[in-house]
Amino acid sequence: MAGLFVTGTDTGVGKTVVACALAEALRRRRIDVGVMKPIETGVGAQGPLDAIALLEAAGVDDPLELVCPQRFELPAAPSIAAAREGRAVDLAAIRSAHAALRARHALMLVEGAGGLLVPIAHGHSMAELARDLGAPLLVVTRASLGTVNHTRLTLEAAQHRGLPVAGVVISHGPREISSADAANLEALREDLGDRLLGEIPPIAPGTSPPREAFRLDAILERALRPS
Ligand SMILES: Nc1ncnc2c1ncn2[C@@H]1O[C@H](COP(=O)(O)OP(=O)(O)OP(=O)(O)O)[C@@H](O)[C@H]1O
Ligand SMILES: [Mg+2]
């Protein structure tokens, strides 16, 4: 096990923002980090934008075909987006692309699509993909109301499936949160305790969060720890 599978409590919670910021932080530590967005949906003429952002953040020149081997146009769950095109998600293609990238880099950051139980294929959700790729989960969660419930549900689903969880990163999103949200967030921080590995404040597009946003040593220890 040398890497992290970045999942979230929902779509649009900040997985790409967190994965990019983490890739940059690891690069600053001179760690050779590879990235992958194995399945990207909602891909238009500009190509797979999450995968492209991850590649840029990691500063690697791996082919986009390996970084994002499965792409679909419909912005929906992978199995649904694939069915719209009369296709199925090719899990073997994902495994072999991951193996190739893993052989090139010291540590892999893989961004899932949507949340943990999003369907990919029959009997396969993001959770099974994370297991296939052998990486512990880094769960990205919102700062706003509803997040305590969503975070607990995701952690419970992971535990139920025996998936190792490295920890949780809170991403605030583009707006300042209300004082009610702030009180709620304090409860989440307490709930998570040592599992809280970072918190990304609202950041302007194209900028990086402050260095202290991540507990980088703890993240590295948990990403590199043998299972
Ligand atoms: N800490 C933050 N500060 C400012 N904007 C943020 C932050 N976190 C997320 N966002 C914004 O929220 C939106 C969703 O974030 P992001 O694309 O990282 O989510 P995601 O979980 O990767 O979504 P998807 O499920 O589509 O992959 C983006 O516009 C992003 O720029
Ligand atoms: Mg994303």
PDB file of C-alpha atoms and ligand atoms in Angstrom:
ATOM      1  CA  MET A   1       0.000   0.000   0.000  1.00  0.00           C
ATOM      2  CA  ALA A   2       1.544   3.279  -1.071  1.00  0.00           C
ATOM      3  CA  GLY A   3      -1.069   5.858  -1.686  1.00  0.00           C
ATOM      4  CA  LEU A   4      -4.513   7.159  -0.938  1.00  0.00           C
ATOM      5  CA  PHE A   5      -7.920   6.791  -2.529  1.00  0.00           C
ATOM      6  CA  VAL A   6      -9.556  10.209  -2.244  1.00  0.00           C
ATOM      7  CA  THR A   7     -13.281   9.774  -1.820  1.00  0.00           C
ATOM      8  CA  GLY A   8     -15.924  12.167  -0.567  1.00  0.00           C
ATOM      9  CA  THR A   9     -19.189  12.350   1.295  1.00  0.00           C
ATOM     10  CA  ASP A  10     -20.801  13.513  -1.967  1.00  0.00           C
ATOM     11  CA  THR A  11     -20.019  14.839  -5.402  1.00  0.00           C
ATOM     12  CA  GLY A  12     -18.716  18.420  -5.451  1.00  0.00           C
ATOM     13  CA  VAL A  13     -17.335  18.352  -1.887  1.00  0.00           C
ATOM     14  CA  GLY A  14     -13.774  19.299  -2.847  1.00  0.00           C
ATOM     15  CA  LYS A  15     -12.038  16.006  -3.720  1.00  0.00           C
ATOM     16  CA  THR A  16     -10.143  17.571  -6.616  1.00  0.00           C
ATOM     17  CA  VAL A  17      -9.245  20.678  -4.622  1.00  0.00           C
ATOM     18  CA  VAL A  18      -7.929  18.526  -1.760  1.00  0.00           C
ATOM     19  CA  ALA A  19      -6.117  16.014  -3.999  1.00  0.00           C
ATOM     20  CA  CYS A  20      -4.422  18.817  -5.967  1.00  0.00           C
ATOM     21  CA  ALA A  21      -3.398  20.686  -2.823  1.00  0.00           C
ATOM     22  CA  LEU A  22      -2.075  17.467  -1.314  1.00  0.00           C
ATOM     23  CA  ALA A  23      -0.138  16.599  -4.479  1.00  0.00           C
ATOM     24  CA  GLU A  24       1.488  20.039  -4.353  1.00  0.00           C
ATOM     25  CA  ALA A  25       2.306  19.685  -0.660  1.00  0.00           C
ATOM     26  CA  LEU A  26       3.904  16.273  -1.299  1.00  0.00           C
ATOM     27  CA  ARG A  27       5.892  17.676  -4.210  1.00  0.00           C
ATOM     28  CA  ARG A  28       7.264  20.397  -1.934  1.00  0.00           C
ATOM     29  CA  ARG A  29       8.505  17.543   0.264  1.00  0.00           C
ATOM     30  CA  ARG A  30      10.208  16.115  -2.832  1.00  0.00           C
ATOM     31  CA  ILE A  31       7.963  13.083  -2.851  1.00  0.00           C
ATOM     32  CA  ASP A  32       7.331  11.647  -6.311  1.00  0.00           C
ATOM     33  CA  VAL A  33       3.548  11.511  -6.423  1.00  0.00           C
ATOM     34  CA  GLY A  34       1.491  10.004  -9.228  1.00  0.00           C
ATOM     35  CA  VAL A  35      -2.181  10.812  -9.745  1.00  0.00           C
ATOM     36  CA  MET A  36      -5.196   9.126 -11.215  1.00  0.00           C
ATOM     37  CA  LYS A  37      -8.854   9.863 -11.846  1.00  0.00           C
ATOM     38  CA  PRO A  38      -9.758   6.384 -13.047  1.00  0.00           C
ATOM     39  CA  ILE A  39     -13.306   7.259 -14.094  1.00  0.00           C
ATOM     40  CA  GLU A  40     -14.375  10.755 -15.018  1.00  0.00           C
ATOM     41  CA  THR A  41     -17.927  11.573 -16.113  1.00  0.00           C
ATOM     42  CA  GLY A  42     -19.230  14.827 -17.545  1.00  0.00           C
ATOM     43  CA  VAL A  43     -16.263  14.935 -19.925  1.00  0.00           C
ATOM     44  CA  GLY A  44     -16.740  17.357 -22.816  1.00  0.00           C
ATOM     45  CA  ALA A  45     -14.571  18.845 -25.535  1.00  0.00           C
ATOM     46  CA  GLN A  46     -12.039  20.165 -23.018  1.00  0.00           C
ATOM     47  CA  GLY A  47     -11.203  16.645 -21.865  1.00  0.00           C
ATOM     48  CA  PRO A  48     -11.231  15.219 -18.325  1.00  0.00           C
ATOM     49  CA  LEU A  49     -10.767  18.404 -16.281  1.00  0.00           C
ATOM     50  CA  ASP A  50     -10.241  16.722 -12.898  1.00  0.00           C
ATOM     51  CA  ALA A  51      -7.531  14.473 -14.339  1.00  0.00           C
ATOM     52  CA  ILE A  52      -5.859  17.417 -16.071  1.00  0.00           C
ATOM     53  CA  ALA A  53      -5.877  19.443 -12.814  1.00  0.00           C
ATOM     54  CA  LEU A  54      -4.389  16.500 -10.905  1.00  0.00           C
ATOM     55  CA  LEU A  55      -1.634  16.013 -13.500  1.00  0.00           C
ATOM     56  CA  GLU A  56      -0.715  19.673 -13.313  1.00  0.00           C
ATOM     57  CA  ALA A  57      -0.683  19.706  -9.510  1.00  0.00           C
ATOM     58  CA  ALA A  58       1.526  16.621  -9.349  1.00  0.00           C
ATOM     59  CA  GLY A  59       3.833  18.014 -12.038  1.00  0.00           C
ATOM     60  CA  VAL A  60       4.197  14.676 -13.782  1.00  0.00           C
ATOM     61  CA  ASP A  61       4.048  13.944 -17.498  1.00  0.00           C
ATOM     62  CA  ASP A  62       2.181  10.652 -17.451  1.00  0.00           C
ATOM     63  CA  PRO A  63      -0.129  10.092 -20.439  1.00  0.00           C
ATOM     64  CA  LEU A  64      -3.700  11.218 -19.843  1.00  0.00           C
ATOM     65  CA  GLU A  65      -4.843   7.793 -21.103  1.00  0.00           C
ATOM     66  CA  LEU A  66      -3.252   6.211 -18.009  1.00  0.00           C
ATOM     67  CA  VAL A  67      -4.285   8.956 -15.581  1.00  0.00           C
ATOM     68  CA  CYS A  68      -7.911   8.829 -16.747  1.00  0.00           C
ATOM     69  CA  PRO A  69      -8.540   5.574 -18.616  1.00  0.00           C
ATOM     70  CA  GLN A  70     -12.346   5.730 -18.463  1.00  0.00           C
ATOM     71  CA  ARG A  71     -14.253   8.833 -19.567  1.00  0.00           C
ATOM     72  CA  PHE A  72     -17.922   9.402 -20.222  1.00  0.00           C
ATOM     73  CA  GLU A  73     -19.914  12.381 -21.392  1.00  0.00           C
ATOM     74  CA  LEU A  74     -22.983  12.283 -19.158  1.00  0.00           C
ATOM     75  CA  PRO A  75     -22.360  14.004 -15.790  1.00  0.00           C
ATOM     76  CA  ALA A  76     -23.794  11.086 -13.808  1.00  0.00           C
ATOM     77  CA  ALA A  77     -22.654   8.067 -11.801  1.00  0.00           C
ATOM     78  CA  PRO A  78     -20.187   5.943 -13.847  1.00  0.00           C
ATOM     79  CA  SER A  79     -22.475   2.960 -14.482  1.00  0.00           C
ATOM     80  CA  ILE A  80     -25.263   5.290 -15.634  1.00  0.00           C
ATOM     81  CA  ALA A  81     -23.003   7.472 -17.793  1.00  0.00           C
ATOM     82  CA  ALA A  82     -21.489   4.337 -19.380  1.00  0.00           C
ATOM     83  CA  ALA A  83     -24.905   2.773 -20.075  1.00  0.00           C
ATOM     84  CA  ARG A  84     -25.974   5.966 -21.868  1.00  0.00           C
ATOM     85  CA  GLU A  85     -23.161   5.301 -24.356  1.00  0.00           C
ATOM     86  CA  GLY A  86     -23.969   1.593 -24.630  1.00  0.00           C
ATOM     87  CA  ARG A  87     -20.740   0.817 -22.780  1.00  0.00           C
ATOM     88  CA  ALA A  88     -19.664  -0.599 -19.425  1.00  0.00           C
ATOM     89  CA  VAL A  89     -16.848   0.632 -17.199  1.00  0.00           C
ATOM     90  CA  ASP A  90     -13.708  -1.348 -18.058  1.00  0.00           C
ATOM     91  CA  LEU A  91     -12.324  -2.332 -14.648  1.00  0.00           C
ATOM     92  CA  ALA A  92      -9.404  -4.272 -16.163  1.00  0.00           C
ATOM     93  CA  ALA A  93      -8.274  -1.123 -18.014  1.00  0.00           C
ATOM     94  CA  ILE A  94      -8.326   0.787 -14.719  1.00  0.00           C
ATOM     95  CA  ARG A  95      -6.326  -1.880 -12.888  1.00  0.00           C
ATOM     96  CA  SER A  96      -3.643  -2.063 -15.543  1.00  0.00           C
ATOM     97  CA  ALA A  97      -3.322   1.748 -15.825  1.00  0.00           C
ATOM     98  CA  HIS A  98      -3.027   1.943 -12.029  1.00  0.00           C
ATOM     99  CA  ALA A  99      -0.358  -0.767 -11.974  1.00  0.00           C
ATOM    100  CA  ALA A 100       1.648   1.070 -14.651  1.00  0.00           C
ATOM    101  CA  LEU A 101       1.506   4.393 -12.785  1.00  0.00           C
ATOM    102  CA  ARG A 102       2.210   2.814  -9.447  1.00  0.00           C
ATOM    103  CA  ALA A 103       5.400   1.304 -10.822  1.00  0.00           C
ATOM    104  CA  ARG A 104       6.558   4.811 -11.812  1.00  0.00           C
ATOM    105  CA  HIS A 105       5.860   6.716  -8.600  1.00  0.00           C
ATOM    106  CA  ALA A 106       6.608   6.535  -4.896  1.00  0.00           C
ATOM    107  CA  LEU A 107       3.033   7.286  -3.913  1.00  0.00           C
ATOM    108  CA  MET A 108      -0.295   7.357  -5.765  1.00  0.00           C
ATOM    109  CA  LEU A 109      -3.219   9.735  -5.187  1.00  0.00           C
ATOM    110  CA  VAL A 110      -6.386   8.397  -6.785  1.00  0.00           C
ATOM    111  CA  GLU A 111      -9.562  10.482  -6.951  1.00  0.00           C
ATOM    112  CA  GLY A 112     -12.845   8.602  -7.010  1.00  0.00           C
ATOM    113  CA  ALA A 113     -15.999   9.897  -8.690  1.00  0.00           C
ATOM    114  CA  GLY A 114     -18.833  11.068  -6.440  1.00  0.00           C
ATOM    115  CA  GLY A 115     -19.084   9.318  -3.061  1.00  0.00           C
ATOM    116  CA  LEU A 116     -18.141   5.870  -1.784  1.00  0.00           C
ATOM    117  CA  LEU A 117     -21.217   3.897  -2.854  1.00  0.00           C
ATOM    118  CA  VAL A 118     -21.613   5.409  -6.291  1.00  0.00           C
ATOM    119  CA  PRO A 119     -22.231   2.530  -8.737  1.00  0.00           C
ATOM    120  CA  ILE A 120     -19.557   1.661 -11.298  1.00  0.00           C
ATOM    121  CA  ALA A 121     -20.663  -1.696 -12.625  1.00  0.00           C
ATOM    122  CA  HIS A 122     -22.785  -4.627 -11.490  1.00  0.00           C
ATOM    123  CA  GLY A 123     -21.745  -5.459  -7.906  1.00  0.00           C
ATOM    124  CA  HIS A 124     -19.060  -2.775  -7.999  1.00  0.00           C
ATOM    125  CA  SER A 125     -19.142   0.661  -6.409  1.00  0.00           C
ATOM    126  CA  MET A 126     -16.323   3.116  -5.660  1.00  0.00           C
ATOM    127  CA  ALA A 127     -15.762   1.157  -2.440  1.00  0.00           C
ATOM    128  CA  GLU A 128     -14.858  -2.010  -4.376  1.00  0.00           C
ATOM    129  CA  LEU A 129     -12.617   0.011  -6.683  1.00  0.00           C
ATOM    130  CA  ALA A 130     -10.753   1.414  -3.670  1.00  0.00           C
ATOM    131  CA  ARG A 131     -10.317  -2.144  -2.411  1.00  0.00           C
ATOM    132  CA  ASP A 132      -9.114  -3.331  -5.843  1.00  0.00           C
ATOM    133  CA  LEU A 133      -6.498  -0.589  -5.942  1.00  0.00           C
ATOM    134  CA  GLY A 134      -5.360  -1.388  -2.409  1.00  0.00           C
ATOM    135  CA  ALA A 135      -5.270   2.156  -1.071  1.00  0.00           C
ATOM    136  CA  PRO A 136      -6.707   3.451   2.210  1.00  0.00           C
ATOM    137  CA  LEU A 137      -9.428   6.083   1.973  1.00  0.00           C
ATOM    138  CA  LEU A 138      -8.974   9.779   2.463  1.00  0.00           C
ATOM    139  CA  VAL A 139     -12.515  11.079   2.946  1.00  0.00           C
ATOM    140  CA  VAL A 140     -13.219  14.673   1.898  1.00  0.00           C
ATOM    141  CA  THR A 141     -16.187  16.277   3.589  1.00  0.00           C
ATOM    142  CA  ARG A 142     -17.995  19.621   3.510  1.00  0.00           C
ATOM    143  CA  ALA A 143     -17.867  22.174   6.298  1.00  0.00           C
ATOM    144  CA  SER A 144     -21.556  23.112   6.038  1.00  0.00           C
ATOM    145  CA  LEU A 145     -24.626  21.718   7.805  1.00  0.00           C
ATOM    146  CA  GLY A 146     -25.305  18.013   7.143  1.00  0.00           C
ATOM    147  CA  THR A 147     -21.640  17.174   7.213  1.00  0.00           C
ATOM    148  CA  VAL A 148     -21.635  15.319  10.550  1.00  0.00           C
ATOM    149  CA  ASN A 149     -24.236  12.889   9.261  1.00  0.00           C
ATOM    150  CA  HIS A 150     -22.614  12.480   5.830  1.00  0.00           C
ATOM    151  CA  THR A 151     -19.188  11.928   7.360  1.00  0.00           C
ATOM    152  CA  ARG A 152     -20.443   9.350   9.850  1.00  0.00           C
ATOM    153  CA  LEU A 153     -22.356   7.514   7.103  1.00  0.00           C
ATOM    154  CA  THR A 154     -19.279   7.358   4.880  1.00  0.00           C
ATOM    155  CA  LEU A 155     -16.983   6.180   7.681  1.00  0.00           C
ATOM    156  CA  GLU A 156     -19.531   3.570   8.743  1.00  0.00           C
ATOM    157  CA  ALA A 157     -19.883   2.294   5.162  1.00  0.00           C
ATOM    158  CA  ALA A 158     -16.089   1.989   4.911  1.00  0.00           C
ATOM    159  CA  GLN A 159     -15.855   0.166   8.232  1.00  0.00           C
ATOM    160  CA  HIS A 160     -18.714  -2.154   7.271  1.00  0.00           C
ATOM    161  CA  ARG A 161     -16.733  -3.171   4.168  1.00  0.00           C
ATOM    162  CA  GLY A 162     -13.456  -3.512   6.036  1.00  0.00           C
ATOM    163  CA  LEU A 163     -11.856  -0.686   4.070  1.00  0.00           C
ATOM    164  CA  PRO A 164      -8.967   1.040   5.830  1.00  0.00           C
ATOM    165  CA  VAL A 165      -9.494   4.768   6.352  1.00  0.00           C
ATOM    166  CA  ALA A 166      -6.436   7.016   6.578  1.00  0.00           C
ATOM    167  CA  GLY A 167      -8.537   9.948   7.718  1.00  0.00           C
ATOM    168  CA  VAL A 168     -10.769  12.862   6.815  1.00  0.00           C
ATOM    169  CA  VAL A 169     -10.107  16.298   5.293  1.00  0.00           C
ATOM    170  CA  ILE A 170     -12.693  19.070   5.594  1.00  0.00           C
ATOM    171  CA  SER A 171     -13.003  21.393   2.599  1.00  0.00           C
ATOM    172  CA  HIS A 172     -14.839  24.632   3.235  1.00  0.00           C
ATOM    173  CA  GLY A 173     -15.895  25.392  -0.331  1.00  0.00           C
ATOM    174  CA  PRO A 174     -15.758  28.849  -1.878  1.00  0.00           C
ATOM    175  CA  ARG A 175     -17.891  30.704   0.679  1.00  0.00           C
ATOM    176  CA  GLU A 176     -17.408  31.609   4.331  1.00  0.00           C
ATOM    177  CA  ILE A 177     -19.630  29.440   6.509  1.00  0.00           C
ATOM    178  CA  SER A 178     -22.354  30.786   8.836  1.00  0.00           C
ATOM    179  CA  SER A 179     -21.940  30.842  12.614  1.00  0.00           C
ATOM    180  CA  ALA A 180     -24.412  27.929  12.896  1.00  0.00           C
ATOM    181  CA  ASP A 181     -22.265  25.939  10.473  1.00  0.00           C
ATOM    182  CA  ALA A 182     -19.175  26.903  12.466  1.00  0.00           C
ATOM    183  CA  ALA A 183     -20.679  25.472  15.675  1.00  0.00           C
ATOM    184  CA  ASN A 184     -21.653  22.315  13.839  1.00  0.00           C
ATOM    185  CA  LEU A 185     -18.175  22.061  12.372  1.00  0.00           C
ATOM    186  CA  GLU A 186     -16.610  22.230  15.810  1.00  0.00           C
ATOM    187  CA  ALA A 187     -18.649  19.149  16.740  1.00  0.00           C
ATOM    188  CA  LEU A 188     -17.377  17.367  13.626  1.00  0.00           C
ATOM    189  CA  ARG A 189     -13.762  18.190  14.488  1.00  0.00           C
ATOM    190  CA  GLU A 190     -14.297  16.737  17.971  1.00  0.00           C
ATOM    191  CA  ASP A 191     -16.061  13.689  16.559  1.00  0.00           C
ATOM    192  CA  LEU A 192     -13.147  12.977  14.235  1.00  0.00           C
ATOM    193  CA  GLY A 193     -10.330  13.602  16.708  1.00  0.00           C
ATOM    194  CA  ASP A 194      -7.092  12.111  15.376  1.00  0.00           C
ATOM    195  CA  ARG A 195      -8.803  11.054  12.127  1.00  0.00           C
ATOM    196  CA  LEU A 196      -8.958  14.715  11.055  1.00  0.00           C
ATOM    197  CA  LEU A 197      -5.985  15.112   8.705  1.00  0.00           C
ATOM    198  CA  GLY A 198      -6.619  18.542   7.273  1.00  0.00           C
ATOM    199  CA  GLU A 199      -8.945  21.458   6.752  1.00  0.00           C
ATOM    200  CA  ILE A 200      -8.942  23.596   3.628  1.00  0.00           C
ATOM    201  CA  PRO A 201     -10.294  27.121   4.165  1.00  0.00           C
ATOM    202  CA  PRO A 202     -12.082  28.934   1.315  1.00  0.00           C
ATOM    203  CA  ILE A 203      -9.405  29.512  -1.302  1.00  0.00           C
ATOM    204  CA  ALA A 204      -9.481  31.571  -4.495  1.00  0.00           C
ATOM    205  CA  PRO A 205      -9.522  29.535  -7.730  1.00  0.00           C
ATOM    206  CA  GLY A 206      -6.019  28.579  -8.811  1.00  0.00           C
ATOM    207  CA  THR A 207      -4.450  29.275  -5.403  1.00  0.00           C
ATOM    208  CA  SER A 208      -3.131  26.801  -2.829  1.00  0.00           C
ATOM    209  CA  PRO A 209      -4.236  26.485   0.786  1.00  0.00           C
ATOM    210  CA  PRO A 210      -1.810  27.440   3.581  1.00  0.00           C
ATOM    211  CA  ARG A 211       0.850  24.869   4.430  1.00  0.00           C
ATOM    212  CA  GLU A 212      -0.686  24.134   7.821  1.00  0.00           C
ATOM    213  CA  ALA A 213      -3.939  23.014   6.136  1.00  0.00           C
ATOM    214  CA  PHE A 214      -2.679  19.411   6.139  1.00  0.00           C
ATOM    215  CA  ARG A 215      -1.165  17.206   8.836  1.00  0.00           C
ATOM    216  CA  LEU A 216       1.316  16.019   6.259  1.00  0.00           C
ATOM    217  CA  ASP A 217       3.371  13.739   8.498  1.00  0.00           C
ATOM    218  CA  ALA A 218       0.285  11.848   9.649  1.00  0.00           C
ATOM    219  CA  ILE A 219      -0.984  11.613   6.060  1.00  0.00           C
ATOM    220  CA  LEU A 220       2.329  10.232   4.852  1.00  0.00           C
ATOM    221  CA  GLU A 221       2.574   7.759   7.675  1.00  0.00           C
ATOM    222  CA  ARG A 222      -0.914   6.428   6.934  1.00  0.00           C
ATOM    223  CA  ALA A 223      -0.464   6.425   3.149  1.00  0.00           C
ATOM    224  CA  LEU A 224       2.808   4.520   3.304  1.00  0.00           C
ATOM    225  CA  ARG A 225       1.956   2.131   6.126  1.00  0.00           C
ATOM    226  CA  PRO A 226       1.806  -1.464   4.943  1.00  0.00           C
ATOM    227  CA  SER A 227      -1.665  -3.004   5.330  1.00  0.00           C
TER     228      SER A 227
HETATM  229  N1  LIG B   1     -11.671  24.963   0.013  1.00  0.00           N
HETATM  230  C1  LIG B   1     -12.259  25.461  -1.101  1.00  0.00           C
HETATM  231  N2  LIG B   1     -12.191  26.785  -1.406  1.00  0.00           N
HETATM  232  C2  LIG B   1     -12.769  27.289  -2.516  1.00  0.00           C
HETATM  233  N3  LIG B   1     -13.456  26.555  -3.389  1.00  0.00           N
HETATM  234  C3  LIG B   1     -13.576  25.238  -3.156  1.00  0.00           C
HETATM  235  C4  LIG B   1     -12.978  24.604  -2.012  1.00  0.00           C
HETATM  236  N4  LIG B   1     -13.278  23.294  -2.040  1.00  0.00           N
HETATM  237  C5  LIG B   1     -14.000  23.105  -3.141  1.00  0.00           C
HETATM  238  N5  LIG B   1     -14.192  24.267  -3.817  1.00  0.00           N
HETATM  239  C6  LIG B   1     -14.942  24.483  -5.068  1.00  0.00           C
HETATM  240  O1  LIG B   1     -16.110  23.672  -5.026  1.00  0.00           O
HETATM  241  C7  LIG B   1     -16.336  23.069  -6.292  1.00  0.00           C
HETATM  242  C8  LIG B   1     -16.310  21.558  -6.125  1.00  0.00           C
HETATM  243  O2  LIG B   1     -14.986  21.168  -5.726  1.00  0.00           O
HETATM  244  P1  LIG B   1     -14.263  19.919  -6.406  1.00  0.00           P
HETATM  245  O3  LIG B   1     -14.354  20.016  -7.889  1.00  0.00           O
HETATM  246  O4  LIG B   1     -12.905  19.795  -5.805  1.00  0.00           O
HETATM  247  O5  LIG B   1     -15.231  18.768  -5.885  1.00  0.00           O
HETATM  248  P2  LIG B   1     -15.156  17.206  -6.216  1.00  0.00           P
HETATM  249  O6  LIG B   1     -15.549  16.496  -4.973  1.00  0.00           O
HETATM  250  O7  LIG B   1     -13.843  16.912  -6.811  1.00  0.00           O
HETATM  251  O8  LIG B   1     -16.306  17.067  -7.310  1.00  0.00           O
HETATM  252  P3  LIG B   1     -16.534  15.801  -8.335  1.00  0.00           P
HETATM  253  O9  LIG B   1     -17.424  14.850  -7.594  1.00  0.00           O
HETATM  254  O10 LIG B   1     -17.224  16.465  -9.492  1.00  0.00           O
HETATM  255  O11 LIG B   1     -15.197  15.251  -8.681  1.00  0.00           O
HETATM  256  C9  LIG B   1     -15.265  23.606  -7.236  1.00  0.00           C
HETATM  257  O12 LIG B   1     -15.751  24.710  -7.934  1.00  0.00           O
HETATM  258  C10 LIG B   1     -14.142  24.014  -6.281  1.00  0.00           C
HETATM  259  O13 LIG B   1     -13.318  25.006  -6.821  1.00  0.00           O
HETATM  260 MG    MG B   2     -13.382  16.105  -8.673  1.00  0.00          MG
END
